């Protein structure tokens, strides 16, 4: 049996996408590693084939029993935020423009395809669960993007 990972697009508009995600442990499988939550080339309307298209603006979440790290896919995945277990919080990064994929910027030397991924730590018990809502801005521009 595998963990339950439900991903639902609440809204997919011209400038933003909102995702609701739910994860439930199965009591047997190991941690998720580089699990793709959102691929801008295939999961958005219209498709966004360029790299570094998504900027995380806000997140609402509740975690029980495990932690979760977000990353953008690249030659070496680029982690950018961790949600801790036992927390129920809201983070808002709009003040400074959000958390963007910088893995393809000068100095990193990685090739990004823009996929938003998660990896978990200690997702093992059947009562481990997480629920989160992500509000992301779409940036359909050539790269690299200037900040």
Short mmCIF file of C-alpha atoms in Angstrom, two decimals:
data_model
loop_
_atom_site.label_atom_id
_atom_site.label_comp_id
_atom_site.label_asym_id
_atom_site.label_seq_id
_atom_site.Cartn_x
_atom_site.Cartn_y
_atom_site.Cartn_z
CA UNK A 1 0.00 0.00 0.00
CA UNK A 2 1.29 3.47 -0.79
CA UNK A 3 0.92 6.77 1.01
CA UNK A 4 -2.11 8.84 0.03
CA UNK A 5 -1.12 12.03 -1.80
CA UNK A 6 -4.08 14.06 -3.07
CA UNK A 7 -3.40 17.19 -5.10
CA UNK A 8 -6.31 19.40 -6.12
CA UNK A 9 -6.07 22.61 -8.14
CA UNK A 10 -8.47 25.03 -6.47
CA UNK A 11 -7.75 27.70 -9.06
CA UNK A 12 -5.63 27.87 -12.21
CA UNK A 13 -5.89 31.43 -13.51
CA UNK A 14 -3.81 33.54 -15.87
CA UNK A 15 -1.43 34.81 -13.16
CA UNK A 16 -1.81 32.48 -10.15
CA UNK A 17 -2.45 28.85 -9.28
CA UNK A 18 -3.77 27.59 -5.93
CA UNK A 19 -3.20 23.98 -4.85
CA UNK A 20 -4.71 22.04 -1.98
CA UNK A 21 -2.60 19.01 -1.00
CA UNK A 22 -3.28 16.23 1.50
CA UNK A 23 -0.82 13.53 2.53
CA UNK A 24 -1.62 10.50 4.73
CA UNK A 25 0.96 7.91 5.77
CA UNK A 26 0.19 4.24 5.14
CA UNK A 27 2.18 2.81 8.05
CA UNK A 28 4.51 0.81 5.80
CA UNK A 29 6.08 2.85 2.98
CA UNK A 30 9.17 4.98 3.43
CA UNK A 31 9.54 8.70 2.98
CA UNK A 32 8.62 10.49 -0.23
CA UNK A 33 11.68 11.67 -2.12
CA UNK A 34 11.45 14.38 -4.80
CA UNK A 35 7.76 13.71 -5.35
CA UNK A 36 6.44 16.11 -8.04
CA UNK A 37 3.54 18.25 -6.81
CA UNK A 38 3.31 20.50 -9.84
CA UNK A 39 4.91 20.38 -13.28
CA UNK A 40 4.42 23.72 -15.08
CA UNK A 41 4.90 22.03 -18.46
CA UNK A 42 1.93 19.67 -18.04
CA UNK A 43 -0.20 20.65 -15.03
CA UNK A 44 -1.06 24.28 -15.82
CA UNK A 45 -3.38 25.92 -18.33
CA UNK A 46 -1.85 27.13 -20.52
CA UNK A 47 1.28 25.02 -20.15
CA UNK A 48 4.37 26.91 -19.02
CA UNK A 49 7.37 25.19 -20.64
CA UNK A 50 9.94 27.77 -19.53
CA UNK A 51 11.96 27.26 -16.38
CA UNK A 52 11.53 29.15 -13.10
CA UNK A 53 7.87 29.88 -13.77
CA UNK A 54 6.48 29.55 -10.24
CA UNK A 55 6.89 31.78 -7.20
CA UNK A 56 5.48 30.62 -3.86
CA UNK A 57 3.62 33.59 -2.37
CA UNK A 58 1.68 32.05 0.54
CA UNK A 59 1.14 28.74 2.29
CA UNK A 60 -1.32 27.55 4.90
CA UNK A 61 -0.47 24.19 6.47
CA UNK A 62 -0.91 21.69 9.26
CA UNK A 63 1.56 18.82 9.80
CA UNK A 64 1.25 15.83 12.14
CA UNK A 65 4.07 13.34 12.70
CA UNK A 66 6.56 14.25 9.96
CA UNK A 67 8.26 17.18 8.24
CA UNK A 68 8.26 18.12 4.58
CA UNK A 69 10.76 20.02 2.41
CA UNK A 70 9.86 21.83 -0.80
CA UNK A 71 12.35 21.97 -3.65
CA UNK A 72 12.51 22.91 -7.30
CA UNK A 73 13.75 20.25 -9.68
CA UNK A 74 17.21 20.67 -11.17
CA UNK A 75 20.29 18.54 -11.85
CA UNK A 76 20.50 18.57 -8.06
CA UNK A 77 17.10 19.47 -6.54
CA UNK A 78 17.16 22.92 -4.96
CA UNK A 79 15.44 22.85 -1.52
CA UNK A 80 13.93 26.16 -0.40
CA UNK A 81 11.53 25.66 2.55
CA UNK A 82 10.71 23.10 5.26
CA UNK A 83 7.39 22.60 7.01
CA UNK A 84 7.89 21.22 10.53
CA UNK A 85 5.84 18.55 12.24
CA UNK A 86 3.33 19.49 14.87
CA UNK A 87 2.71 22.93 13.36
CA UNK A 88 -0.34 24.71 11.98
CA UNK A 89 0.78 27.99 10.37
CA UNK A 90 0.36 30.51 7.60
CA UNK A 91 3.38 32.03 5.84
CA UNK A 92 3.08 35.06 3.57
CA UNK A 93 6.10 36.06 1.46
CA UNK A 94 4.37 38.68 -0.71
CA UNK A 95 6.20 41.51 1.07
CA UNK A 96 9.46 40.62 -0.69
CA UNK A 97 8.06 38.98 -3.82
CA UNK A 98 7.84 35.35 -2.76
CA UNK A 99 10.12 32.30 -2.87
CA UNK A 100 11.26 31.66 -6.41
CA UNK A 101 13.31 28.99 -8.13
CA UNK A 102 16.87 30.34 -8.24
CA UNK A 103 18.50 27.02 -9.11
CA UNK A 104 19.27 28.16 -12.66
CA UNK A 105 20.70 31.54 -11.64
CA UNK A 106 24.35 32.53 -11.88
CA UNK A 107 26.43 30.87 -9.19
CA UNK A 108 24.25 27.77 -8.75
CA UNK A 109 25.11 26.07 -12.04
CA UNK A 110 22.05 23.84 -12.00
CA UNK A 111 19.53 23.25 -14.77
CA UNK A 112 15.96 23.75 -13.58
CA UNK A 113 12.76 22.57 -15.28
CA UNK A 114 10.46 24.39 -12.83
CA UNK A 115 8.86 21.32 -11.23
CA UNK A 116 7.75 21.87 -7.63
CA UNK A 117 8.65 18.82 -5.53
CA UNK A 118 8.42 17.59 -1.94
CA UNK A 119 10.47 15.23 0.19
CA UNK A 120 9.39 14.00 3.61
CA UNK A 121 11.19 13.02 6.80
CA UNK A 122 9.70 10.47 9.23
CA UNK A 123 6.51 9.81 7.23
CA UNK A 124 5.93 6.33 8.57
CA UNK A 125 2.84 5.91 10.78
CA UNK A 126 -0.68 5.58 9.39
CA UNK A 127 -1.77 8.56 11.50
CA UNK A 128 0.91 10.86 10.01
CA UNK A 129 -0.80 13.49 7.88
CA UNK A 130 -0.42 16.91 6.33
CA UNK A 131 -2.72 19.33 4.65
CA UNK A 132 -1.56 22.50 2.94
CA UNK A 133 -2.71 25.14 0.49
CA UNK A 134 -0.15 26.79 -1.78
CA UNK A 135 -0.75 30.10 -3.57
CA UNK A 136 1.74 30.46 -6.42
CA UNK A 137 2.35 33.20 -8.93
CA UNK A 138 2.95 32.18 -12.54
CA UNK A 139 5.86 33.86 -14.31
CA UNK A 140 5.91 32.98 -17.98
CA UNK A 141 9.05 34.91 -18.93
CA UNK A 142 12.43 34.02 -20.43
CA UNK A 143 15.15 33.16 -17.96
CA UNK A 144 17.16 34.08 -16.07
CA UNK A 145 14.74 36.38 -14.32
CA UNK A 146 16.01 39.46 -12.60
CA UNK A 147 14.85 40.00 -9.04
#
